[in-house]
XYZ file of C-alpha atoms in Angstrom:
770
model
C 31.277 38.362 25.874
C 32.288 40.673 28.514
C 30.008 38.719 30.869
C 31.867 35.349 30.059
C 35.111 36.947 30.359
C 34.046 38.134 33.823
C 32.898 34.538 34.569
C 36.199 32.935 33.375
C 38.110 35.245 35.673
C 36.109 34.166 38.798
C 36.401 30.544 37.846
C 40.133 30.879 37.353
C 40.358 32.172 40.992
C 38.311 29.338 42.098
C 40.585 26.896 40.761
C 43.490 28.663 42.453
C 42.320 29.048 46.070
C 39.928 25.631 45.869
C 42.876 23.415 47.172
C 43.406 25.384 50.233
C 39.612 25.580 51.009
C 37.887 23.055 53.332
C 34.986 21.093 51.253
C 32.266 23.047 52.930
C 33.881 26.094 51.599
C 34.705 24.849 48.233
C 30.994 23.709 47.939
C 29.722 27.097 48.911
C 31.711 28.942 46.425
C 30.952 26.665 43.245
C 27.241 27.018 44.428
C 27.245 30.957 44.543
C 29.340 30.748 41.040
C 26.568 28.409 39.254
C 23.695 31.301 39.440
C 25.956 33.784 37.489
C 26.726 30.821 35.037
C 23.131 30.046 34.409
C 22.112 34.027 34.197
C 25.026 34.424 31.471
C 23.473 31.276 29.413
C 20.225 32.484 29.359
C 21.435 36.294 28.290
C 23.500 34.659 25.620
C 20.545 32.455 23.989
C 21.913 29.122 24.992
C 25.622 29.693 23.940
C 28.659 28.784 26.377
C 31.456 30.539 25.664
C 33.373 29.472 28.615
C 37.329 28.255 28.358
C 37.180 25.822 31.309
C 33.826 24.382 30.413
C 34.998 20.730 30.903
C 36.692 21.554 34.521
C 33.551 23.315 35.209
C 31.457 20.301 34.278
C 33.595 17.847 36.323
C 33.355 19.901 39.530
C 29.370 20.460 39.354
C 28.929 16.756 38.368
C 31.076 15.448 41.300
C 29.160 17.685 43.649
C 25.874 16.454 42.246
C 26.864 12.976 42.406
C 27.969 13.629 46.295
C 24.676 15.146 47.069
C 22.587 12.262 45.736
C 24.718 9.506 47.403
C 24.410 11.620 50.611
C 20.756 11.707 50.440
C 20.682 8.061 49.377
C 23.003 6.821 52.219
C 21.348 4.300 54.551
C 17.862 5.347 53.857
C 14.908 2.721 53.376
C 13.630 3.151 49.387
C 10.800 5.099 50.192
C 12.468 7.693 52.308
C 15.560 7.900 49.686
C 12.858 8.550 47.180
C 11.358 11.335 49.057
C 14.982 12.702 49.721
C 15.704 12.821 46.132
C 12.726 14.522 45.221
C 13.312 17.496 47.646
C 16.913 17.533 46.638
C 16.329 17.915 42.845
C 13.027 20.022 42.832
C 13.079 23.914 43.241
C 11.377 24.364 46.728
C 11.566 26.705 49.235
C 14.864 27.938 50.537
C 16.868 24.286 49.636
C 17.701 24.849 45.824
C 20.948 23.839 45.988
C 20.162 20.494 44.300
C 18.194 21.837 41.539
C 20.929 24.580 40.736
C 23.387 21.584 40.269
C 21.023 19.649 38.204
C 20.194 22.724 36.103
C 23.876 23.405 35.549
C 24.734 19.838 34.312
C 21.971 19.828 32.180
C 23.038 22.840 30.411
C 26.580 21.482 30.191
C 25.650 18.150 28.961
C 24.747 19.885 25.840
C 27.879 21.319 24.924
C 30.697 18.947 23.312
C 31.925 15.342 23.786
C 34.496 16.268 25.547
C 32.636 17.961 28.352
C 30.271 15.001 28.142
C 33.142 12.577 29.184
C 34.096 14.693 32.009
C 30.466 14.496 33.341
C 30.502 10.948 32.697
C 33.847 10.381 34.850
C 32.257 11.883 37.744
C 30.373 8.835 38.768
C 26.961 10.563 37.989
C 25.652 7.989 35.395
C 25.304 5.433 38.396
C 24.070 7.897 40.735
C 21.062 9.013 38.477
C 20.452 5.313 37.440
C 19.631 4.778 41.256
C 17.554 7.922 41.068
C 15.638 6.760 38.033
C 14.984 3.201 39.574
C 13.551 4.799 43.059
C 11.416 7.300 40.998
C 10.039 4.832 38.801
C 9.592 2.112 41.292
C 8.130 3.718 44.343
C 5.764 6.028 42.996
C 4.640 9.124 45.634
C 1.296 10.458 46.154
C 1.011 14.173 45.378
C -1.607 16.544 46.874
C -4.692 17.022 44.719
C -4.542 20.029 42.354
C -1.004 21.095 43.157
C -0.336 22.468 39.666
C 2.970 24.300 40.563
C 4.170 20.998 42.010
C 3.043 19.091 38.897
C 5.135 21.661 36.824
C 7.901 21.544 38.938
C 7.925 17.729 38.601
C 7.838 18.110 34.907
C 10.694 20.276 34.765
C 12.887 18.397 36.880
C 12.119 14.949 34.953
C 12.911 16.653 31.821
C 16.241 18.057 32.821
C 17.066 14.669 34.821
C 15.964 12.248 31.598
C 17.998 14.425 29.172
C 21.207 14.484 31.190
C 20.829 10.401 31.116
C 20.168 10.326 27.377
C 23.167 12.195 26.521
C 25.143 10.256 29.021
C 24.102 6.818 28.044
C 24.538 7.436 24.401
C 28.252 7.173 24.974
C 29.423 3.480 25.491
C 31.783 4.795 28.216
C 28.515 6.087 29.842
C 26.950 2.524 29.944
C 30.316 1.144 31.157
C 30.155 3.717 34.262
C 26.614 2.963 34.726
C 27.412 -1.157 35.640
C 29.037 0.248 38.627
C 25.571 1.077 40.488
C 24.136 -2.486 39.699
C 21.164 -0.726 39.000
C 20.553 -1.446 35.387
C 19.395 -4.932 36.056
C 17.189 -4.012 38.842
C 15.402 -1.204 36.748
C 14.957 -3.869 33.806
C 13.355 -6.337 35.930
C 11.470 -3.798 37.562
C 9.535 -2.766 34.279
C 9.021 -6.368 33.592
C 7.435 -7.007 37.063
C 6.215 -3.615 38.366
C 4.671 -2.133 35.449
C 1.118 -2.063 37.081
C 2.434 -0.648 40.248
C 5.085 1.616 39.243
C 4.790 5.487 39.018
C 2.791 6.314 36.076
C 4.340 9.414 34.963
C 8.086 7.723 34.976
C 6.988 5.127 32.542
C 7.575 7.028 29.499
C 10.938 8.462 30.470
C 12.187 5.038 31.742
C 11.389 3.357 28.538
C 13.320 6.180 26.353
C 16.306 5.832 28.919
C 16.550 2.025 28.703
C 16.221 2.097 25.032
C 19.136 4.380 24.828
C 21.200 2.327 26.950
C 20.108 -0.690 24.932
C 21.494 0.841 21.786
C 24.625 1.532 23.554
C 25.307 -1.796 24.730
C 28.800 -2.946 25.399
C 30.575 -6.536 25.637
C 30.862 -5.693 29.440
C 27.146 -4.716 29.837
C 26.051 -7.738 27.917
C 28.510 -10.181 30.264
C 26.845 -8.215 33.194
C 23.215 -8.648 32.039
C 23.872 -12.481 31.720
C 25.534 -12.811 34.595
C 22.715 -11.688 36.900
C 20.043 -13.667 34.691
C 18.355 -10.462 33.735
C 16.745 -11.483 30.653
C 15.605 -15.014 32.251
C 14.071 -13.223 35.452
C 12.335 -10.406 33.535
C 10.814 -13.050 31.012
C 9.483 -14.992 34.055
C 7.923 -11.765 35.452
C 6.349 -10.948 32.070
C 4.504 -14.090 31.657
C 2.682 -13.384 35.080
C 1.893 -9.904 33.641
C 0.722 -11.174 30.332
C -2.505 -12.540 31.841
C -3.636 -9.736 34.106
C -2.285 -6.283 32.590
C -4.015 -4.670 29.534
C -2.264 -5.830 26.254
C -1.078 -2.407 25.579
C 1.124 -2.129 28.939
C 2.330 -5.582 28.460
C 3.469 -4.633 24.857
C 5.246 -1.220 26.217
C 6.867 -3.683 29.055
C 7.767 -6.367 26.713
C 9.240 -3.975 23.929
C 12.059 -2.822 26.480
C 13.338 -6.472 27.187
C 13.028 -7.410 23.600
C 15.235 -4.306 22.784
C 18.069 -5.180 24.872
C 17.902 -8.943 23.207
C 18.035 -7.334 19.613
C 20.366 -4.629 20.100
C 23.025 -6.801 21.936
C 23.143 -9.535 18.730
C 25.583 -7.584 16.604
C 27.972 -7.661 19.622
C 27.209 -11.023 21.103
C 24.128 -13.771 21.027
C 24.303 -14.277 24.537
C 21.032 -12.411 25.585
C 19.164 -13.670 22.398
C 20.105 -17.462 23.663
C 19.119 -16.790 27.139
C 15.907 -15.168 25.379
C 15.167 -18.503 23.424
C 16.012 -20.948 25.882
C 13.515 -19.138 28.649
C 10.441 -19.402 26.297
C 11.050 -15.959 25.229
C 9.079 -16.628 21.644
C 6.071 -18.470 23.719
C 5.864 -15.254 25.657
C 5.826 -13.112 22.284
C 3.252 -14.978 20.787
C 0.919 -15.018 23.923
C 1.447 -11.209 24.112
C 0.564 -10.660 20.321
C -2.477 -12.788 20.268
C -3.727 -10.555 23.390
C -3.625 -7.676 20.952
C -6.246 -9.110 19.024
C -9.442 -6.970 19.082
C -7.768 -3.733 20.001
C -9.620 -0.552 18.941
C -7.812 1.312 16.338
C -7.401 4.218 19.035
C -5.982 2.061 21.381
C -3.041 0.756 18.732
C 0.247 2.178 20.045
C 3.966 1.878 18.903
C 4.660 -0.768 21.157
C 3.016 -3.358 19.370
C 4.715 -2.045 16.101
C 7.860 -2.019 17.730
C 7.825 -5.689 18.991
C 6.497 -6.690 15.439
C 9.718 -4.802 13.963
C 11.983 -6.440 16.494
C 10.975 -9.703 15.898
C 11.158 -9.190 12.199
C 14.489 -8.390 12.520
C 15.280 -11.307 14.817
C 14.541 -13.735 11.807
C 17.926 -12.976 10.588
C 19.724 -13.137 13.663
C 21.717 -16.555 13.593
C 24.865 -17.880 13.154
C 24.102 -20.738 10.442
C 22.879 -19.997 6.964
C 19.774 -22.194 5.880
C 20.298 -24.459 3.369
C 16.812 -25.517 1.998
C 17.057 -26.923 -1.469
C 13.674 -27.089 -3.086
C 12.596 -28.273 -6.400
C 11.958 -25.467 -9.074
C 8.657 -26.591 -10.763
C 8.718 -25.719 -14.485
C 7.473 -24.013 -16.408
C 8.860 -20.690 -15.259
C 9.070 -17.353 -16.478
C 12.141 -16.379 -18.998
C 13.603 -13.939 -16.437
C 13.378 -16.163 -13.555
C 17.183 -17.447 -12.247
C 17.757 -18.870 -9.104
C 21.460 -17.658 -9.385
C 20.083 -14.117 -8.785
C 19.115 -15.253 -5.012
C 22.740 -15.148 -3.698
C 22.674 -14.103 -0.168
C 23.070 -10.139 0.735
C 23.732 -11.290 4.483
C 19.908 -10.167 5.464
C 18.995 -13.669 4.718
C 16.531 -15.504 7.173
C 18.646 -17.805 9.883
C 16.250 -17.831 12.690
C 12.939 -19.952 11.918
C 11.767 -19.941 15.383
C 11.426 -15.814 15.160
C 9.494 -16.084 11.913
C 7.077 -19.120 13.161
C 6.018 -16.274 15.674
C 4.925 -14.260 13.109
C 3.154 -17.282 10.978
C 1.421 -18.471 14.193
C 0.009 -15.334 14.872
C -1.319 -14.835 11.406
C -3.139 -18.265 11.535
C -4.467 -17.875 14.784
C -5.885 -14.393 14.883
C -8.524 -12.617 12.722
C -7.514 -9.330 13.608
C -7.258 -6.763 10.612
C -4.369 -4.716 12.060
C -2.376 -7.600 13.380
C -2.690 -9.744 10.296
C -2.071 -6.674 8.171
C 1.277 -5.775 10.099
C 2.440 -9.314 9.512
C 1.814 -9.617 6.013
C 3.765 -6.239 5.849
C 6.600 -7.721 7.753
C 6.833 -10.747 5.292
C 7.173 -8.415 2.511
C 10.207 -6.556 4.511
C 11.702 -10.042 4.871
C 11.343 -10.548 1.093
C 12.652 -7.084 0.313
C 15.759 -7.720 2.413
C 16.711 -10.391 0.227
C 15.168 -12.199 -2.498
C 16.083 -15.621 -1.279
C 14.232 -15.382 1.884
C 10.874 -16.340 -0.078
C 12.525 -19.579 -1.109
C 14.242 -20.127 2.366
C 10.555 -19.624 4.121
C 8.379 -21.146 1.639
C 10.233 -24.355 1.243
C 10.993 -24.768 4.866
C 7.748 -23.346 6.566
C 5.517 -22.660 3.804
C 3.905 -19.488 5.250
C 1.966 -18.227 1.920
C 1.137 -21.640 1.107
C -0.518 -22.173 4.526
C -1.946 -18.590 4.605
C -3.750 -19.314 1.197
C -5.739 -22.240 3.095
C -7.411 -20.083 5.599
C -7.172 -16.298 4.005
C -11.062 -16.625 3.307
C -11.341 -16.629 7.202
C -9.654 -13.116 7.359
C -11.119 -9.795 7.108
C -11.546 -8.392 3.646
C -8.456 -5.848 3.895
C -6.393 -8.618 4.939
C -7.192 -10.821 1.621
C -6.509 -7.733 -0.485
C -3.209 -7.350 1.181
C -2.348 -11.193 0.960
C -2.997 -11.505 -2.674
C -1.031 -8.463 -3.360
C 1.692 -10.177 -1.742
C 1.111 -13.136 -3.899
C 1.155 -11.139 -6.913
C 4.427 -9.521 -5.806
C 5.884 -12.920 -6.167
C 5.169 -13.128 -9.904
C 5.659 -9.348 -10.433
C 8.736 -8.892 -8.393
C 10.758 -12.301 -8.127
C 9.817 -13.342 -11.883
C 8.731 -16.780 -10.309
C 5.851 -18.822 -10.791
C 4.505 -20.444 -7.332
C 2.582 -23.280 -8.820
C 1.795 -25.099 -5.270
C 0.430 -21.872 -4.301
C -1.382 -21.130 -7.562
C -3.058 -24.549 -7.125
C -4.306 -23.749 -3.725
C -5.744 -20.498 -5.092
C -7.486 -22.129 -7.638
C -9.028 -24.428 -5.283
C -10.013 -21.418 -3.049
C -11.926 -20.077 -6.340
C -13.597 -23.520 -7.116
C -14.855 -23.904 -3.679
C -16.305 -20.215 -3.550
C -16.798 -20.152 0.269
C -16.544 -16.343 0.265
C -17.536 -14.502 -2.792
C -15.396 -11.496 -1.867
C -12.317 -13.666 -1.189
C -12.671 -15.281 -4.655
C -13.236 -12.394 -6.536
C -9.784 -11.052 -5.066
C -8.178 -14.398 -5.743
C -9.156 -14.051 -9.280
C -8.025 -10.215 -9.779
C -4.726 -11.565 -8.654
C -4.431 -14.393 -10.844
C -5.870 -11.954 -13.891
C -2.892 -9.614 -12.952
C -0.442 -12.522 -13.672
C -1.973 -13.414 -16.614
C -1.893 -9.967 -17.844
C 1.892 -9.879 -17.234
C 3.113 -13.110 -19.578
C 1.486 -15.239 -22.064
C 3.090 -18.446 -20.073
C 0.107 -18.045 -17.658
C -2.277 -18.791 -20.509
C -0.663 -22.210 -20.687
C -0.359 -22.583 -16.959
C -3.882 -21.950 -16.224
C -5.168 -24.129 -18.990
C -3.078 -27.064 -17.940
C -4.000 -26.520 -14.182
C -7.979 -26.722 -15.399
C -8.533 -23.310 -14.330
C -9.807 -22.462 -17.828
C -12.274 -25.167 -17.738
C -13.426 -24.180 -14.232
C -14.025 -20.649 -15.383
C -15.991 -21.763 -18.478
C -18.155 -23.963 -16.546
C -18.992 -21.046 -14.154
C -19.754 -18.628 -17.305
C -21.999 -21.346 -18.779
C -23.907 -21.338 -15.352
C -24.356 -17.845 -15.237
C -25.257 -17.249 -19.062
C -28.213 -19.900 -18.293
C -29.170 -17.847 -15.673
C -29.308 -14.569 -17.742
C -30.895 -16.425 -20.415
C -33.766 -17.527 -18.308
C -34.097 -14.057 -16.747
C -34.312 -12.602 -20.268
C -34.173 -8.977 -18.968
C -36.730 -9.396 -16.322
C -34.542 -8.052 -13.434
C -35.348 -11.034 -10.981
C -35.123 -9.833 -7.483
C -31.465 -10.477 -6.072
C -30.151 -11.383 -9.397
C -26.368 -10.253 -9.884
C -26.212 -7.939 -6.893
C -23.108 -6.569 -5.666
C -20.151 -9.193 -5.301
C -21.711 -11.721 -7.399
C -22.138 -9.379 -10.676
C -18.689 -8.394 -10.023
C -17.231 -12.123 -9.710
C -19.052 -12.732 -12.883
C -17.513 -9.666 -14.672
C -13.836 -10.803 -13.483
C -14.167 -14.450 -14.584
C -15.209 -13.192 -18.091
C -12.354 -10.697 -17.968
C -10.077 -13.628 -16.782
C -11.393 -15.907 -19.763
C -10.734 -12.967 -22.111
C -7.298 -12.520 -20.978
C -6.689 -16.313 -21.315
C -7.664 -16.394 -24.737
C -6.000 -13.257 -25.943
C -3.052 -14.406 -28.371
C -3.724 -17.992 -27.408
C -5.288 -20.165 -30.076
C -5.121 -23.331 -27.838
C -7.160 -21.586 -25.197
C -9.749 -20.247 -27.819
C -9.914 -23.835 -29.352
C -10.572 -24.940 -25.853
C -13.336 -22.560 -25.434
C -14.881 -23.718 -28.716
C -14.754 -27.447 -27.919
C -16.324 -26.608 -24.686
C -19.374 -25.387 -26.756
C -19.217 -22.460 -25.093
C -19.924 -19.866 -28.381
C -23.605 -19.855 -27.755
C -23.148 -18.782 -24.299
C -20.804 -16.270 -24.645
C -22.711 -14.517 -27.139
C -25.586 -13.822 -24.052
C -23.256 -11.485 -22.252
C -23.287 -9.163 -25.168
C -26.524 -7.474 -23.956
C -24.959 -6.368 -20.650
C -22.738 -3.415 -21.233
C -20.533 -4.399 -18.122
C -19.631 -7.626 -19.746
C -19.659 -6.530 -23.281
C -15.691 -5.337 -23.692
C -14.456 -8.727 -22.482
C -17.261 -10.677 -24.755
C -15.865 -8.833 -27.648
C -12.602 -9.296 -26.724
C -13.220 -13.456 -26.578
C -15.291 -13.204 -29.830
C -12.392 -11.549 -31.727
C -9.986 -14.243 -30.563
C -12.490 -16.477 -32.058
C -12.490 -14.920 -35.447
C -8.875 -15.803 -35.742
C -9.604 -19.776 -35.861
C -13.109 -18.999 -37.619
C -13.846 -15.828 -39.181
C -17.500 -17.250 -40.543
C -18.399 -17.958 -37.094
C -17.514 -14.348 -35.538
C -19.422 -12.477 -38.664
C -22.264 -14.585 -38.295
C -22.633 -13.851 -34.378
C -21.744 -9.770 -34.911
C -23.858 -9.574 -38.013
C -26.986 -11.233 -36.131
C -26.399 -9.443 -33.154
C -26.465 -5.930 -35.090
C -29.485 -7.220 -37.002
C -31.430 -8.510 -34.036
C -30.502 -5.386 -31.754
C -33.242 -2.640 -31.291
C -33.209 1.007 -31.840
C -32.821 1.808 -28.273
C -29.651 -0.660 -28.252
C -27.559 2.175 -29.660
C -24.336 1.653 -27.466
C -24.776 -2.217 -28.614
C -24.516 -1.342 -32.074
C -21.829 1.037 -31.750
C -19.623 -1.436 -29.747
C -20.563 -4.317 -32.265
C -19.439 -2.009 -35.301
C -16.123 -1.116 -33.681
C -15.510 -4.839 -32.946
C -16.348 -5.599 -36.395
C -13.922 -2.734 -37.607
C -11.150 -4.272 -35.898
C -11.423 -7.645 -37.289
C -11.777 -6.273 -40.775
C -8.437 -4.885 -40.438
C -7.391 -8.253 -41.814
C -8.148 -9.108 -45.431
C -8.760 -12.758 -44.501
C -11.964 -11.515 -42.989
C -13.544 -9.602 -45.877
C -14.867 -13.067 -47.500
C -16.541 -14.311 -44.458
C -18.043 -10.857 -43.856
C -19.560 -10.844 -47.505
C -20.572 -14.985 -47.139
C -22.420 -13.794 -43.887
C -24.699 -11.022 -45.328
C -22.467 -8.506 -43.809
C -23.289 -5.562 -46.283
C -26.866 -6.288 -45.943
C -26.811 -6.333 -42.270
C -24.873 -3.231 -42.047
C -27.469 -1.540 -44.654
C -30.491 -2.431 -42.896
C -29.207 -0.399 -39.849
C -29.309 2.590 -42.047
C -32.883 1.323 -43.030
C -33.792 1.264 -39.834
C -32.785 5.046 -38.998
C -35.750 6.501 -41.289
C -36.230 10.115 -40.122
C -33.266 10.232 -37.467
C -31.412 13.017 -38.885
C -34.601 15.274 -39.896
C -35.049 18.280 -37.681
C -36.909 17.303 -35.286
C -35.905 13.683 -35.346
C -38.972 11.130 -35.799
C -40.064 8.880 -33.291
C -37.671 7.295 -30.709
C -34.815 9.193 -32.216
C -35.786 12.238 -30.439
C -34.119 10.757 -27.410
C -31.119 9.711 -28.816
C -29.157 12.824 -29.597
C -27.987 14.079 -32.943
C -24.239 13.154 -32.436
C -24.966 9.541 -31.261
C -27.063 9.065 -34.592
C -24.185 10.605 -36.650
C -21.649 8.147 -34.836
C -23.803 5.174 -35.897
C -24.003 6.416 -39.415
C -20.382 6.950 -39.571
C -19.330 3.434 -37.925
C -21.975 1.512 -40.317
C -20.337 3.357 -43.441
C -16.810 2.613 -41.945
C -17.625 -1.057 -41.606
C -18.767 -1.203 -45.186
C -15.652 0.979 -46.346
C -13.346 -1.446 -44.607
C -14.918 -4.536 -46.402
C -14.817 -3.014 -49.673
C -11.188 -1.525 -49.340
C -8.696 -3.177 -51.426
C -11.117 -6.226 -52.110
C -12.186 -6.808 -55.853
C -14.408 -9.766 -54.848
C -16.583 -7.348 -52.367
C -16.602 -4.566 -54.797
C -17.812 -6.474 -57.379
C -20.700 -7.978 -54.946
C -21.653 -4.717 -53.776
C -22.015 -3.129 -57.302
C -23.345 -6.319 -59.009
C -26.258 -6.478 -56.286
C -27.169 -2.743 -56.634
C -25.960 -2.189 -52.936
C -24.623 1.400 -53.922
C -28.404 2.482 -54.890
C -29.626 0.693 -51.663
C -27.157 2.623 -49.554
C -28.185 5.950 -51.193
C -31.879 5.373 -50.922
C -31.100 4.504 -47.032
C -29.261 7.700 -46.663
C -32.011 9.796 -48.025
C -34.271 8.429 -45.765
C -32.696 9.634 -42.814
C -34.386 12.931 -43.201
C -31.747 15.385 -43.725
C -31.944 15.265 -47.369
C -35.411 16.892 -47.528
C -37.518 19.599 -45.667
C -40.816 20.346 -45.655
C -41.147 23.679 -47.284
C -38.084 25.153 -45.408
C -36.051 25.835 -48.386
C -36.789 29.557 -48.023
C -34.964 29.731 -44.833
C -31.524 28.761 -46.651
C -28.620 31.164 -45.963
C -27.724 32.840 -49.086
C -24.403 32.038 -50.446
C -21.971 34.965 -51.362
C -19.306 33.195 -53.271
C -18.484 29.685 -54.777
C -16.625 27.158 -52.568
C -14.953 24.003 -52.937
C -16.499 21.221 -51.126
C -13.601 21.380 -48.334
C -14.411 25.150 -47.888
C -18.041 24.361 -47.657
C -17.456 21.957 -44.931
C -14.996 24.475 -43.198
C -17.616 26.963 -43.222
C -20.412 24.945 -42.065
C -18.259 23.558 -38.677
C -15.673 26.062 -37.974
C -17.037 29.548 -38.621
C -19.932 31.632 -37.207
C -22.040 31.397 -40.032
C -25.579 30.146 -38.849
C -25.920 26.822 -40.981
C -29.110 25.010 -40.317
C -28.843 21.501 -38.532
C -30.197 19.719 -41.302
C -27.656 21.288 -43.779
C -25.064 20.164 -41.319
C -26.254 16.772 -41.253
C -26.389 16.645 -44.894
C -22.505 17.813 -44.862
C -21.700 15.185 -42.500
C -23.000 12.486 -44.531
C -21.399 14.024 -47.580
C -18.041 14.115 -45.946
C -18.244 10.533 -45.080
C -18.970 9.536 -48.688
C -16.494 11.631 -49.788
C -13.611 9.741 -47.742
C -15.810 6.459 -48.518
C -14.631 7.126 -52.076
C -11.287 7.700 -51.395
C -11.135 4.330 -49.365
C -9.894 6.301 -45.964
C -13.250 6.584 -44.313
C -12.484 3.383 -41.969
C -9.082 4.763 -40.951
C -10.791 8.144 -39.844
C -11.984 8.821 -36.086
C -14.233 11.550 -35.859
C -15.784 10.618 -32.197
C -14.290 10.232 -29.044
C -14.212 6.986 -27.483
C -17.069 6.472 -25.081
C -16.495 5.051 -21.793
C -18.965 1.831 -21.287
C -20.382 2.738 -18.038
C -23.714 1.117 -16.905
C -26.950 3.519 -17.225
C -24.950 6.458 -19.334
C -27.549 8.483 -20.716
C -27.323 9.338 -24.467
C -27.594 13.194 -25.339
C -26.904 16.027 -28.071
C -23.140 16.589 -26.759
C -21.554 18.860 -29.310
C -18.260 17.750 -27.798
C -18.775 14.345 -29.200
C -17.861 15.477 -32.622
C -14.376 15.756 -33.476
C -13.976 17.668 -36.682
C -10.919 17.045 -38.630
C -8.344 19.964 -38.801
C -8.524 20.136 -42.591
C -12.177 21.204 -42.081
């Protein structure tokens, strides 16, 4: 603080004597004062505590401006460039220019009032002249001169920082126009990009972008008067064929910044851009970006696409496109929701550039960015989808050629289509028709698969799509494809033909089946269509493959709604014909059967289709499965899986008997209780070969519930065969109570292909009561 107070007194003395000194002496005293000022700044960690900081900034800035003009006066461009380099850099004994530059740099970071004093000194115009010379007239540096290179960087950073701080203010831009160098620099970036100083490209772009954001009515009138945008576009057209795509993007992005940023103030520069084939230039440059490697992608391509996206909303006239809403529509859809928010599309020319690039390019990055831009435009205002689709039909046209695009672009596109339904609650009938045609042609299986997943998501959103896709013929098309595939499966009969159902094709068949399942869920009409098409025998074929089984069972369960007898015949028949190795098939069929038996209307059909005998035959085929060790092939199955099969079989019988007198009478009259007891006893856990002597001695009498608890929830070493007996008796206990089919003893198994069976003790879930 004492140091700043001393400096303050010294500067007051300077102010007092300055009017009486000749200019040379004034300059000398000010230059002698500045090192002390910089030292104080460094020792106070960059904090300036100086009462006359505005006046100091004005004096220093005026002196720096004067020195710049003196070095530029009457010299050719190359000589002026070299003179500026010597003035501003810290070299040899001539350090005055660098001292002034550093002082202004420090002062420009204080407050706005100080910044206005710097701007009023004429420095904005002087530094613009410097920047133009540094950019347009590169100097060759001695090779290996690292100190010079370091000085160059420090000087450049200070110079650019001062300019950024000045040109952020509208006053700074107004002062800048006096030098008449802004137009020259903009045009230079559009014509000399391949010949300019490489080290000054990025700083020049930063400065011009800052000026662009601070444009005023005066600066726009100035740029229009000198045909700045027109000349820049003409020059860029010449560079577009010769320069690398990345460089052209960087140059054109600067010009486009001035066009886009000026629009809220005046449409003059946008009009000049449009009248001089600016959109054709952008289309040409963007198409040149096709095929860029990932590491070559720079921010300037993204910047151009972002600015072009913004330009789609720049226009004076609101688009009035009236389209016919095709019905049916989702109940939540209301076109009145789409009232303008001010971000509506008004510039179709700008959007046509995006549309044309997508249509002509197969570049993954470029196409993906354009789809993202369209999503952004829709997000700005929901009416934009309708304005664009009812005028230029971008999504409808993209659908016709999407199969030519890279896979990630296809995925992105169909997510965008899906968002029309999910986010806008709108059914785009014309687009859906084209997607359906794409599926029918199946030119690229992956594209067909992605399209089907899109439609599947829509179908799962609302039942309305079950009617739409039936009436459009999609359901019939999918059934025909399923029939064709089912015939192939039937002919192969598990022989694993080489190349059969590999990769995308197999996944496609799975999604087709899933789509048919979604279309039939809660839709009696669609289920009737499936039946009338004679598809039931073909649908059954898919039960054998675990990948298809869940959706196949969903379809068959919908069939039960219109014909319980047919469903029961299929399921019971499949259970009886399944082999011992097809344990997962049996379990899945039994779980499906349990879901249907929840309806009392199904009980009669179960009985007439020999359901009881069918389920008891499962138990008959399990002879010796629970003995220790299991007999035959049951050794490889695993104890828990065997118990799970017994449990679901008994649950099915219980569900069919529960509160159904006709079934109960039938079961008793035909001696099926005795048959069930015989089948259960043959499991092997109720008799052992001379091992009774190993029985654990029981110290006290227990209830059955206590006995079950001791067997499964204590450390008492019950033999495996005894635990199995207790499980069976526990099942029968709940069966008598009529609650077995309501219990859950086993974790749900995920139907994964190639899943191995094992004796996983975690598979059993012992009820809390035990």
